Amino acid sequence: MVTLDAPYIAGFLAFREVPSLVEAVKRLQEKDSSLMPQVLFVDGNGVLHHRGFGVACHLGILTGLPTIGVAKNLLQVDGLENNESHRGQAKELQMGGDFFYLKGTSGNVLGAALKSSQKSVKPVYISVGHKISLEAAVKLVHSCCKYRVPEPTRQADIRSREFCVKTTNEKQKPQD
DNA sequence: GCGACAG
DNA sequence: ATCTTGTCGC
């Protein structure tokens, strides 16, 4: 259980969430270091960011672990935007695993839009966080997708919500 | 003032 | 992120 104190501001997600994420990794290290993952999927961006340093990069630096940013929406940066052209490209993705690079106005490849599962229409936005190539990141994410959101992230989402409901009910349960 | 806005 | 309505497939 953690408490968030910073508000959500687009572009500053790391300042809100990274302390809790680092704490989670630290707790796992102490509880059973043999379970330490070789790579972390982060719900947010890596270098696909206004200042080239999203929450996935922060977490990678602070933990020393390889990280991959997997965002569910395109953060509009360096000329990239979810416009008609972009949606057209996304529409051309055929099979799960198909992707296209996200090249900004600067000429830099900041990430990739991946059709992560066969059924998904909307791509996920993959970007390098730390100590991994974009190509490896795209392959790894695709290999973990049964649905649109990679299973590790999806399970974390589902189970954390369950935990919140459970603890809320626990608090409000009348005492005998 | 207007548009954009990871989660 | 959260909420809500409706549709479709298993």
CSV table of N, CA and C in Angstrom, one decimal, chain A residues 13-166:
chain,number,residue,atom,x,y,z
A,13,LEU,N,4.4,12.5,-15.2
A,13,LEU,CA,3.8,11.3,-14.5
A,13,LEU,C,4.8,10.7,-13.6
A,14,ALA,N,6.1,10.7,-13.9
A,14,ALA,CA,7.1,10.1,-13.1
A,14,ALA,C,7.2,10.7,-11.7
A,15,PHE,N,7.0,12.0,-11.6
A,15,PHE,CA,7.0,12.7,-10.3
A,15,PHE,C,5.9,12.2,-9.4
A,16,ARG,N,4.8,11.7,-10.0
A,16,ARG,CA,3.7,11.2,-9.2
A,16,ARG,C,3.9,9.7,-8.9
A,17,GLU,N,4.3,8.9,-9.9
A,17,GLU,CA,4.3,7.5,-9.7
A,17,GLU,C,5.6,6.8,-9.4
A,18,VAL,N,6.8,7.4,-9.8
A,18,VAL,CA,8.0,6.7,-9.7
A,18,VAL,C,8.4,6.3,-8.2
A,19,PRO,N,8.2,7.2,-7.3
A,19,PRO,CA,8.5,6.8,-5.9
A,19,PRO,C,7.9,5.5,-5.4
A,20,SER,N,6.6,5.3,-5.8
A,20,SER,CA,5.9,4.1,-5.4
A,20,SER,C,6.4,2.9,-6.2
A,21,LEU,N,6.8,3.1,-7.4
A,21,LEU,CA,7.3,2.0,-8.2
A,21,LEU,C,8.7,1.5,-7.7
A,22,VAL,N,9.5,2.5,-7.4
A,22,VAL,CA,10.8,2.1,-6.8
A,22,VAL,C,10.6,1.4,-5.5
A,23,GLU,N,9.7,1.8,-4.7
A,23,GLU,CA,9.4,1.2,-3.4
A,23,GLU,C,8.9,-0.3,-3.6
A,24,ALA,N,8.1,-0.5,-4.6
A,24,ALA,CA,7.6,-1.8,-4.9
A,24,ALA,C,8.8,-2.7,-5.3
A,25,VAL,N,9.7,-2.2,-6.1
A,25,VAL,CA,10.9,-3.0,-6.5
A,25,VAL,C,11.8,-3.3,-5.3
A,26,LYS,N,11.9,-2.3,-4.5
A,26,LYS,CA,12.7,-2.5,-3.2
A,26,LYS,C,12.1,-3.5,-2.3
A,27,ARG,N,10.8,-3.5,-2.2
A,27,ARG,CA,10.1,-4.5,-1.3
A,27,ARG,C,10.3,-5.9,-1.9
A,28,LEU,N,10.2,-6.0,-3.2
A,28,LEU,CA,10.4,-7.4,-3.8
A,28,LEU,C,11.8,-7.9,-3.6
A,29,GLN,N,12.8,-7.0,-3.7
A,29,GLN,CA,14.2,-7.3,-3.5
A,29,GLN,C,14.4,-7.9,-2.1
A,30,GLU,N,13.7,-7.2,-1.1
A,30,GLU,CA,13.9,-7.7,0.2
A,30,GLU,C,13.1,-8.9,0.6
A,31,LYS,N,12.0,-9.1,-0.1
A,31,LYS,CA,11.1,-10.2,0.2
A,31,LYS,C,11.7,-11.5,-0.5
A,32,ASP,N,12.0,-11.4,-1.7
A,32,ASP,CA,12.5,-12.6,-2.5
A,32,ASP,C,13.2,-12.1,-3.7
A,33,SER,N,14.5,-11.9,-3.6
A,33,SER,CA,15.3,-11.3,-4.7
A,33,SER,C,15.4,-12.2,-5.9
A,34,SER,N,15.1,-13.5,-5.6
A,34,SER,CA,15.1,-14.5,-6.8
A,34,SER,C,13.9,-14.2,-7.7
A,35,LEU,N,13.0,-13.4,-7.3
A,35,LEU,CA,11.8,-13.1,-8.1
A,35,LEU,C,12.0,-11.8,-8.9
A,36,MET,N,13.2,-11.2,-8.7
A,36,MET,CA,13.4,-9.9,-9.4
A,36,MET,C,13.4,-10.1,-10.9
A,37,PRO,N,12.5,-9.4,-11.6
A,37,PRO,CA,12.4,-9.5,-13.1
A,37,PRO,C,13.6,-9.0,-13.8
A,38,GLN,N,13.8,-9.5,-15.0
A,38,GLN,CA,15.0,-9.1,-15.8
A,38,GLN,C,14.6,-7.8,-16.6
A,39,VAL,N,13.3,-7.5,-16.7
A,39,VAL,CA,12.9,-6.3,-17.4
A,39,VAL,C,11.5,-5.9,-16.8
A,40,LEU,N,11.3,-4.6,-16.8
A,40,LEU,CA,10.1,-4.0,-16.3
A,40,LEU,C,9.2,-3.4,-17.4
A,41,PHE,N,8.0,-3.7,-17.4
A,41,PHE,CA,7.0,-3.0,-18.4
A,41,PHE,C,6.4,-1.9,-17.6
A,42,VAL,N,6.5,-0.7,-18.1
A,42,VAL,CA,6.0,0.5,-17.4
A,42,VAL,C,4.8,1.0,-18.1
A,43,ASP,N,3.7,1.3,-17.4
A,43,ASP,CA,2.5,1.9,-17.9
A,43,ASP,C,2.7,3.4,-18.1
A,44,GLY,N,3.3,3.7,-19.3
A,44,GLY,CA,3.6,5.1,-19.6
A,44,GLY,C,4.8,5.1,-20.6
A,45,ASN,N,5.4,6.2,-20.8
A,45,ASN,CA,6.4,6.3,-21.8
A,45,ASN,C,7.8,6.3,-21.3
A,46,GLY,N,8.7,5.9,-22.2
A,46,GLY,CA,10.2,6.1,-22.0
A,46,GLY,C,10.7,7.3,-22.6
A,47,VAL,N,11.5,7.2,-23.7
A,47,VAL,CA,12.0,8.4,-24.4
A,47,VAL,C,11.0,9.1,-25.3
A,48,LEU,N,9.8,8.5,-25.4
A,48,LEU,CA,8.7,9.1,-26.2
A,48,LEU,C,8.1,10.1,-25.2
A,49,HIS,N,8.8,11.3,-25.1
A,49,HIS,CA,8.4,12.2,-24.0
A,49,HIS,C,8.9,13.6,-24.4
A,50,HIS,N,8.3,14.6,-23.9
A,50,HIS,CA,8.6,16.0,-24.2
A,50,HIS,C,10.1,16.3,-23.9
A,51,ARG,N,10.6,15.7,-22.9
A,51,ARG,CA,12.0,16.0,-22.6
A,51,ARG,C,12.9,14.7,-22.8
A,52,GLY,N,12.3,13.8,-23.5
A,52,GLY,CA,13.0,12.5,-23.8
A,52,GLY,C,13.3,11.6,-22.6
A,53,PHE,N,12.5,11.8,-21.5
A,53,PHE,CA,12.7,11.1,-20.3
A,53,PHE,C,11.5,10.9,-19.5
A,54,GLY,N,10.7,9.9,-19.9
A,54,GLY,CA,9.4,9.6,-19.3
A,54,GLY,C,9.6,8.7,-18.1
A,55,VAL,N,8.5,8.3,-17.5
A,55,VAL,CA,8.6,7.5,-16.2
A,55,VAL,C,9.3,6.2,-16.4
A,56,ALA,N,9.3,5.6,-17.6
A,56,ALA,CA,10.0,4.3,-17.8
A,56,ALA,C,11.5,4.5,-17.6
A,57,CYS,N,12.0,5.7,-18.1
A,57,CYS,CA,13.4,6.0,-18.0
A,57,CYS,C,13.8,6.3,-16.6
A,58,HIS,N,13.0,7.0,-15.9
A,58,HIS,CA,13.2,7.3,-14.4
A,58,HIS,C,13.4,6.0,-13.7
A,59,LEU,N,12.4,5.1,-13.9
A,59,LEU,CA,12.4,3.8,-13.1
A,59,LEU,C,13.6,3.0,-13.5
A,60,GLY,N,14.0,3.0,-14.7
A,60,GLY,CA,15.2,2.2,-15.1
A,60,GLY,C,16.4,2.7,-14.4
A,61,ILE,N,16.6,4.0,-14.4
A,61,ILE,CA,17.8,4.6,-13.8
A,61,ILE,C,17.8,4.3,-12.3
A,62,LEU,N,16.6,4.5,-11.6
A,62,LEU,CA,16.6,4.3,-10.2
A,62,LEU,C,16.7,2.9,-9.7
A,63,THR,N,16.4,1.9,-10.6
A,63,THR,CA,16.4,0.5,-10.2
A,63,THR,C,17.6,-0.2,-10.9
A,64,GLY,N,18.1,0.3,-11.9
A,64,GLY,CA,19.2,-0.3,-12.7
A,64,GLY,C,18.7,-1.4,-13.6
A,65,LEU,N,17.4,-1.6,-13.6
A,65,LEU,CA,16.8,-2.7,-14.5
A,65,LEU,C,16.4,-2.2,-15.8
A,66,PRO,N,16.4,-3.0,-16.8
A,66,PRO,CA,15.9,-2.7,-18.2
A,66,PRO,C,14.4,-2.3,-18.0
A,67,THR,N,14.0,-1.3,-18.7
A,67,THR,CA,12.6,-1.0,-18.7
A,67,THR,C,12.1,-0.7,-20.1
A,68,ILE,N,10.7,-0.9,-20.3
A,68,ILE,CA,10.1,-0.6,-21.5
A,68,ILE,C,8.9,0.2,-21.2
A,69,GLY,N,8.7,1.3,-22.0
A,69,GLY,CA,7.5,2.2,-21.8
A,69,GLY,C,6.4,1.6,-22.7
A,70,VAL,N,5.2,1.4,-22.2
A,70,VAL,CA,4.1,0.9,-23.0
A,70,VAL,C,2.9,1.8,-22.6
A,71,ALA,N,2.7,2.8,-23.5
A,71,ALA,CA,1.6,3.7,-23.3
A,71,ALA,C,0.4,3.3,-24.1
A,72,LYS,N,-0.8,3.6,-23.6
A,72,LYS,CA,-2.0,3.3,-24.3
A,72,LYS,C,-2.5,4.4,-25.2
A,73,ASN,N,-1.9,5.6,-25.0
A,73,ASN,CA,-2.3,6.7,-25.8
A,73,ASN,C,-1.0,7.4,-26.3
A,74,LEU,N,-1.0,8.0,-27.5
A,74,LEU,CA,0.1,8.7,-28.0
A,74,LEU,C,0.3,10.1,-27.3
A,75,LEU,N,1.5,10.2,-26.7
A,75,LEU,CA,1.8,11.5,-26.2
A,75,LEU,C,2.3,12.4,-27.3
A,76,GLN,N,1.7,13.5,-27.5
A,76,GLN,CA,2.1,14.3,-28.7
A,76,GLN,C,3.3,15.1,-28.4
A,77,VAL,N,4.4,14.7,-29.1
A,77,VAL,CA,5.7,15.3,-28.8
A,77,VAL,C,6.5,15.3,-30.1
A,78,ASP,N,7.3,16.3,-30.3
A,78,ASP,CA,8.2,16.3,-31.5
A,78,ASP,C,7.5,16.2,-32.8
A,79,GLY,N,6.3,16.8,-32.9
A,79,GLY,CA,5.6,16.8,-34.1
A,79,GLY,C,4.7,15.6,-34.3
A,80,LEU,N,4.8,14.6,-33.4
A,80,LEU,CA,4.0,13.4,-33.5
A,80,LEU,C,2.6,13.8,-33.0
A,81,GLU,N,1.6,13.3,-33.7
A,81,GLU,CA,0.2,13.5,-33.2
A,81,GLU,C,-0.7,12.5,-33.7
A,82,ASN,N,-1.8,12.3,-32.9
A,82,ASN,CA,-2.8,11.3,-33.3
A,82,ASN,C,-3.8,11.9,-34.3
A,83,ASN,N,-3.2,12.2,-35.4
A,83,ASN,CA,-4.1,12.8,-36.5
A,83,ASN,C,-4.6,11.8,-37.5
A,84,GLU,N,-5.1,12.3,-38.6
A,84,GLU,CA,-5.7,11.4,-39.6
A,84,GLU,C,-4.6,10.6,-40.2
A,85,SER,N,-3.4,11.1,-40.4
A,85,SER,CA,-2.3,10.4,-41.0
A,85,SER,C,-1.9,9.3,-40.1
A,86,HIS,N,-1.8,9.6,-38.8
A,86,HIS,CA,-1.4,8.6,-37.9
A,86,HIS,C,-2.4,7.4,-37.8
A,87,ARG,N,-3.7,7.8,-37.7
A,87,ARG,CA,-4.7,6.8,-37.6
A,87,ARG,C,-4.8,6.0,-38.9
A,88,GLY,N,-4.4,6.6,-40.0
A,88,GLY,CA,-4.3,5.8,-41.3
A,88,GLY,C,-3.2,4.8,-41.2
A,89,GLN,N,-2.1,5.1,-40.7
A,89,GLN,CA,-1.0,4.2,-40.6
A,89,GLN,C,-1.4,3.0,-39.7
A,90,ALA,N,-2.1,3.4,-38.6
A,90,ALA,CA,-2.5,2.4,-37.6
A,90,ALA,C,-3.4,1.4,-38.2
A,91,LYS,N,-4.3,1.9,-39.1
A,91,LYS,CA,-5.3,1.1,-39.8
A,91,LYS,C,-4.7,0.1,-40.7
A,92,GLU,N,-3.5,0.4,-41.2
A,92,GLU,CA,-2.8,-0.5,-42.1
A,92,GLU,C,-2.1,-1.7,-41.4
A,93,LEU,N,-2.0,-1.6,-40.1
A,93,LEU,CA,-1.3,-2.7,-39.3
A,93,LEU,C,-2.3,-3.9,-39.5
A,94,GLN,N,-1.7,-5.0,-40.0
A,94,GLN,CA,-2.5,-6.2,-40.2
A,94,GLN,C,-2.5,-7.2,-39.1
A,95,MET,N,-1.4,-7.9,-38.9
A,95,MET,CA,-1.3,-9.0,-37.9
A,95,MET,C,-0.8,-8.4,-36.6
A,96,GLY,N,-1.2,-9.1,-35.5
A,96,GLY,CA,-0.6,-8.8,-34.2
A,96,GLY,C,0.9,-8.9,-34.4
A,97,GLY,N,1.6,-7.9,-33.9
A,97,GLY,CA,3.1,-7.9,-34.0
A,97,GLY,C,3.5,-6.9,-35.0
A,98,ASP,N,2.6,-6.5,-35.9
A,98,ASP,CA,2.9,-5.4,-36.9
A,98,ASP,C,3.1,-4.1,-36.2
A,99,PHE,N,4.0,-3.3,-36.7
A,99,PHE,CA,4.2,-2.0,-36.0
A,99,PHE,C,4.8,-1.0,-37.0
A,100,PHE,N,4.8,0.2,-36.7
A,100,PHE,CA,5.6,1.2,-37.4
A,100,PHE,C,6.3,2.2,-36.5
A,101,TYR,N,7.4,2.7,-36.9
A,101,TYR,CA,8.2,3.6,-36.1
A,101,TYR,C,7.6,5.0,-36.0
A,102,LEU,N,7.8,5.6,-34.8
A,102,LEU,CA,7.3,6.9,-34.6
A,102,LEU,C,8.5,7.8,-34.7
A,103,LYS,N,8.6,8.5,-35.8
A,103,LYS,CA,9.7,9.4,-36.1
A,103,LYS,C,9.3,10.9,-36.0
A,104,GLY,N,9.9,11.6,-35.1
A,104,GLY,CA,9.5,12.9,-34.8
A,104,GLY,C,10.0,13.9,-35.9
A,105,THR,N,9.6,15.1,-35.8
A,105,THR,CA,10.1,16.1,-36.8
A,105,THR,C,11.6,16.3,-36.7
A,106,SER,N,12.2,16.0,-35.6
A,106,SER,CA,13.6,16.2,-35.4
A,106,SER,C,14.4,15.1,-36.2
A,107,GLY,N,13.6,14.0,-36.6
A,107,GLY,CA,14.3,12.9,-37.3
A,107,GLY,C,14.5,11.8,-36.4
A,108,ASN,N,14.4,12.0,-35.1
A,108,ASN,CA,14.6,10.9,-34.2
A,108,ASN,C,13.5,9.9,-34.1
A,109,VAL,N,13.8,8.6,-34.0
A,109,VAL,CA,12.8,7.6,-33.8
A,109,VAL,C,12.6,7.5,-32.3
A,110,LEU,N,11.4,7.9,-31.9
A,110,LEU,CA,11.1,8.0,-30.5
A,110,LEU,C,10.4,6.7,-29.9
A,111,GLY,N,9.9,5.9,-30.8
A,111,GLY,CA,9.2,4.8,-30.4
A,111,GLY,C,8.5,4.0,-31.5
A,112,ALA,N,7.6,3.2,-31.2
A,112,ALA,CA,6.8,2.4,-32.2
A,112,ALA,C,5.4,2.2,-31.8
A,113,ALA,N,4.5,2.3,-32.8
A,113,ALA,CA,3.1,2.0,-32.6
A,113,ALA,C,2.9,0.5,-33.0
A,114,LEU,N,2.5,-0.3,-32.0
A,114,LEU,CA,2.4,-1.8,-32.2
A,114,LEU,C,1.0,-2.3,-32.1
A,115,LYS,N,0.6,-3.1,-33.1
A,115,LYS,CA,-0.7,-3.8,-33.0
A,115,LYS,C,-0.3,-5.0,-32.1
A,116,SER,N,-0.6,-4.9,-30.8
A,116,SER,CA,-0.1,-5.8,-29.9
A,116,SER,C,-0.8,-7.2,-29.8
A,117,SER,N,-2.1,-7.2,-30.2
A,117,SER,CA,-2.8,-8.5,-30.3
A,117,SER,C,-3.6,-8.5,-31.6
A,118,GLN,N,-4.0,-9.7,-32.0
A,118,GLN,CA,-4.7,-9.8,-33.3
A,118,GLN,C,-5.9,-9.0,-33.4
A,119,LYS,N,-6.7,-9.0,-32.3
A,119,LYS,CA,-8.0,-8.3,-32.3
A,119,LYS,C,-7.9,-6.8,-32.1
A,120,SER,N,-6.8,-6.3,-31.4
A,120,SER,CA,-6.8,-4.9,-31.1
A,120,SER,C,-6.7,-4.0,-32.3
A,121,VAL,N,-7.5,-2.9,-32.3
A,121,VAL,CA,-7.6,-2.0,-33.3
A,121,VAL,C,-6.6,-0.8,-33.0
A,122,LYS,N,-6.7,-0.3,-31.8
A,122,LYS,CA,-5.8,0.8,-31.4
A,122,LYS,C,-4.4,0.2,-31.0
A,123,PRO,N,-3.3,0.8,-31.5
A,123,PRO,CA,-2.0,0.3,-31.2
A,123,PRO,C,-1.6,0.7,-29.7
A,124,VAL,N,-0.5,0.1,-29.2
A,124,VAL,CA,0.1,0.6,-28.0
A,124,VAL,C,1.4,1.2,-28.4
A,125,TYR,N,1.8,2.2,-27.6
A,125,TYR,CA,3.0,3.0,-28.0
A,125,TYR,C,4.2,2.6,-27.1
A,126,ILE,N,5.1,1.9,-27.8
A,126,ILE,CA,6.3,1.4,-27.2
A,126,ILE,C,7.5,2.3,-27.3
A,127,SER,N,8.2,2.5,-26.2
A,127,SER,CA,9.4,3.3,-26.3
A,127,SER,C,10.4,2.8,-25.3
A,128,VAL,N,11.7,3.0,-25.6
A,128,VAL,CA,12.8,2.5,-24.8
A,128,VAL,C,12.8,3.3,-23.5
A,129,GLY,N,12.9,2.5,-22.4
A,129,GLY,CA,13.1,3.1,-21.1
A,129,GLY,C,14.5,3.1,-20.7
A,130,HIS,N,15.1,1.9,-20.6
A,130,HIS,CA,16.5,1.8,-20.1
A,130,HIS,C,17.1,0.4,-20.5
A,131,LYS,N,18.3,0.4,-21.0
A,131,LYS,CA,19.0,-0.8,-21.2
A,131,LYS,C,18.3,-1.8,-22.1
A,132,ILE,N,17.6,-1.4,-23.1
A,132,ILE,CA,17.0,-2.3,-24.1
A,132,ILE,C,16.8,-1.5,-25.4
A,133,SER,N,16.9,-2.3,-26.5
A,133,SER,CA,16.7,-1.6,-27.8
A,133,SER,C,15.2,-1.6,-28.1
A,134,LEU,N,14.8,-0.6,-29.0
A,134,LEU,CA,13.4,-0.5,-29.4
A,134,LEU,C,12.9,-1.8,-30.0
A,135,GLU,N,13.8,-2.4,-30.9
A,135,GLU,CA,13.4,-3.6,-31.6
A,135,GLU,C,13.1,-4.8,-30.6
A,136,ALA,N,14.0,-4.9,-29.6
A,136,ALA,CA,13.8,-6.0,-28.6
A,136,ALA,C,12.6,-5.7,-27.8
A,137,ALA,N,12.3,-4.4,-27.5
A,137,ALA,CA,11.2,-4.0,-26.7
A,137,ALA,C,9.9,-4.3,-27.4
A,138,VAL,N,9.8,-4.0,-28.7
A,138,VAL,CA,8.6,-4.3,-29.5
A,138,VAL,C,8.3,-5.8,-29.5
A,139,LYS,N,9.4,-6.6,-29.7
A,139,LYS,CA,9.2,-8.1,-29.8
A,139,LYS,C,8.7,-8.6,-28.4
A,140,LEU,N,9.4,-8.1,-27.4
A,140,LEU,CA,9.1,-8.6,-26.1
A,140,LEU,C,7.6,-8.3,-25.7
A,141,VAL,N,7.2,-7.1,-25.9
A,141,VAL,CA,5.9,-6.7,-25.6
A,141,VAL,C,4.9,-7.5,-26.4
A,142,HIS,N,5.1,-7.7,-27.7
A,142,HIS,CA,4.2,-8.5,-28.4
A,142,HIS,C,4.1,-9.9,-27.9
A,143,SER,N,5.2,-10.4,-27.5
A,143,SER,CA,5.2,-11.8,-27.0
A,143,SER,C,4.5,-12.0,-25.7
A,144,CYS,N,4.2,-10.9,-25.0
A,144,CYS,CA,3.4,-10.9,-23.7
A,144,CYS,C,2.0,-10.5,-23.9
A,145,CYS,N,1.5,-10.3,-25.1
A,145,CYS,CA,0.1,-9.8,-25.3
A,145,CYS,C,-0.9,-10.8,-25.7
A,146,LYS,N,-1.8,-11.2,-24.8
A,146,LYS,CA,-2.9,-12.0,-25.2
A,146,LYS,C,-4.0,-11.0,-25.6
A,147,TYR,N,-4.1,-9.9,-24.9
A,147,TYR,CA,-5.0,-8.8,-25.2
A,147,TYR,C,-4.2,-7.6,-25.5
A,148,ARG,N,-4.8,-6.4,-25.7
A,148,ARG,CA,-4.0,-5.2,-26.1
A,148,ARG,C,-2.9,-4.8,-25.1
A,149,VAL,N,-3.3,-4.8,-23.9
A,149,VAL,CA,-2.3,-4.4,-22.9
A,149,VAL,C,-1.5,-5.7,-22.5
A,150,PRO,N,-0.2,-5.6,-22.4
A,150,PRO,CA,0.7,-6.8,-22.1
A,150,PRO,C,0.2,-7.4,-20.8
A,151,GLU,N,0.2,-8.7,-20.7
A,151,GLU,CA,-0.3,-9.4,-19.5
A,151,GLU,C,0.3,-9.0,-18.2
A,152,PRO,N,1.6,-8.7,-18.1
A,152,PRO,CA,2.1,-8.3,-16.8
A,152,PRO,C,1.4,-7.0,-16.3
A,153,THR,N,1.3,-6.0,-17.2
A,153,THR,CA,0.7,-4.8,-16.9
A,153,THR,C,-0.8,-4.9,-16.6
A,154,ARG,N,-1.4,-5.8,-17.4
A,154,ARG,CA,-2.9,-6.0,-17.3
A,154,ARG,C,-3.2,-6.6,-15.9
A,155,GLN,N,-2.4,-7.6,-15.6
A,155,GLN,CA,-2.6,-8.3,-14.3
A,155,GLN,C,-2.4,-7.4,-13.1
A,156,ALA,N,-1.3,-6.5,-13.2
A,156,ALA,CA,-1.0,-5.6,-12.2
A,156,ALA,C,-2.2,-4.6,-12.0
A,157,ASP,N,-2.8,-4.2,-13.1
A,157,ASP,CA,-3.9,-3.3,-13.1
A,157,ASP,C,-5.1,-4.0,-12.4
A,158,ILE,N,-5.5,-5.2,-12.9
A,158,ILE,CA,-6.6,-5.9,-12.3
A,158,ILE,C,-6.4,-6.2,-10.8
A,159,ARG,N,-5.3,-6.7,-10.5
A,159,ARG,CA,-5.1,-7.1,-9.1
A,159,ARG,C,-5.0,-5.9,-8.1
A,160,SER,N,-4.4,-4.8,-8.6
A,160,SER,CA,-4.3,-3.6,-7.8
A,160,SER,C,-5.7,-3.0,-7.5
A,161,ARG,N,-6.6,-3.1,-8.5
A,161,ARG,CA,-8.0,-2.6,-8.3
A,161,ARG,C,-8.7,-3.5,-7.3
A,162,GLU,N,-8.5,-4.8,-7.5
A,162,GLU,CA,-9.1,-5.8,-6.5
A,162,GLU,C,-8.6,-5.5,-5.1
A,163,PHE,N,-7.4,-5.2,-5.0
A,163,PHE,CA,-6.8,-4.9,-3.6
A,163,PHE,C,-7.5,-3.7,-3.1
A,164,CYS,N,-7.7,-2.6,-3.9
A,164,CYS,CA,-8.3,-1.4,-3.4
A,164,CYS,C,-9.7,-1.7,-3.0
A,165,VAL,N,-10.5,-2.4,-3.7
A,165,VAL,CA,-11.9,-2.8,-3.4
A,165,VAL,C,-11.9,-3.5,-2.0
A,166,LYS,N,-11.0,-4.5,-2.0
A,166,LYS,CA,-10.9,-5.4,-0.8
A,166,LYS,C,-10.6,-4.6,0.5
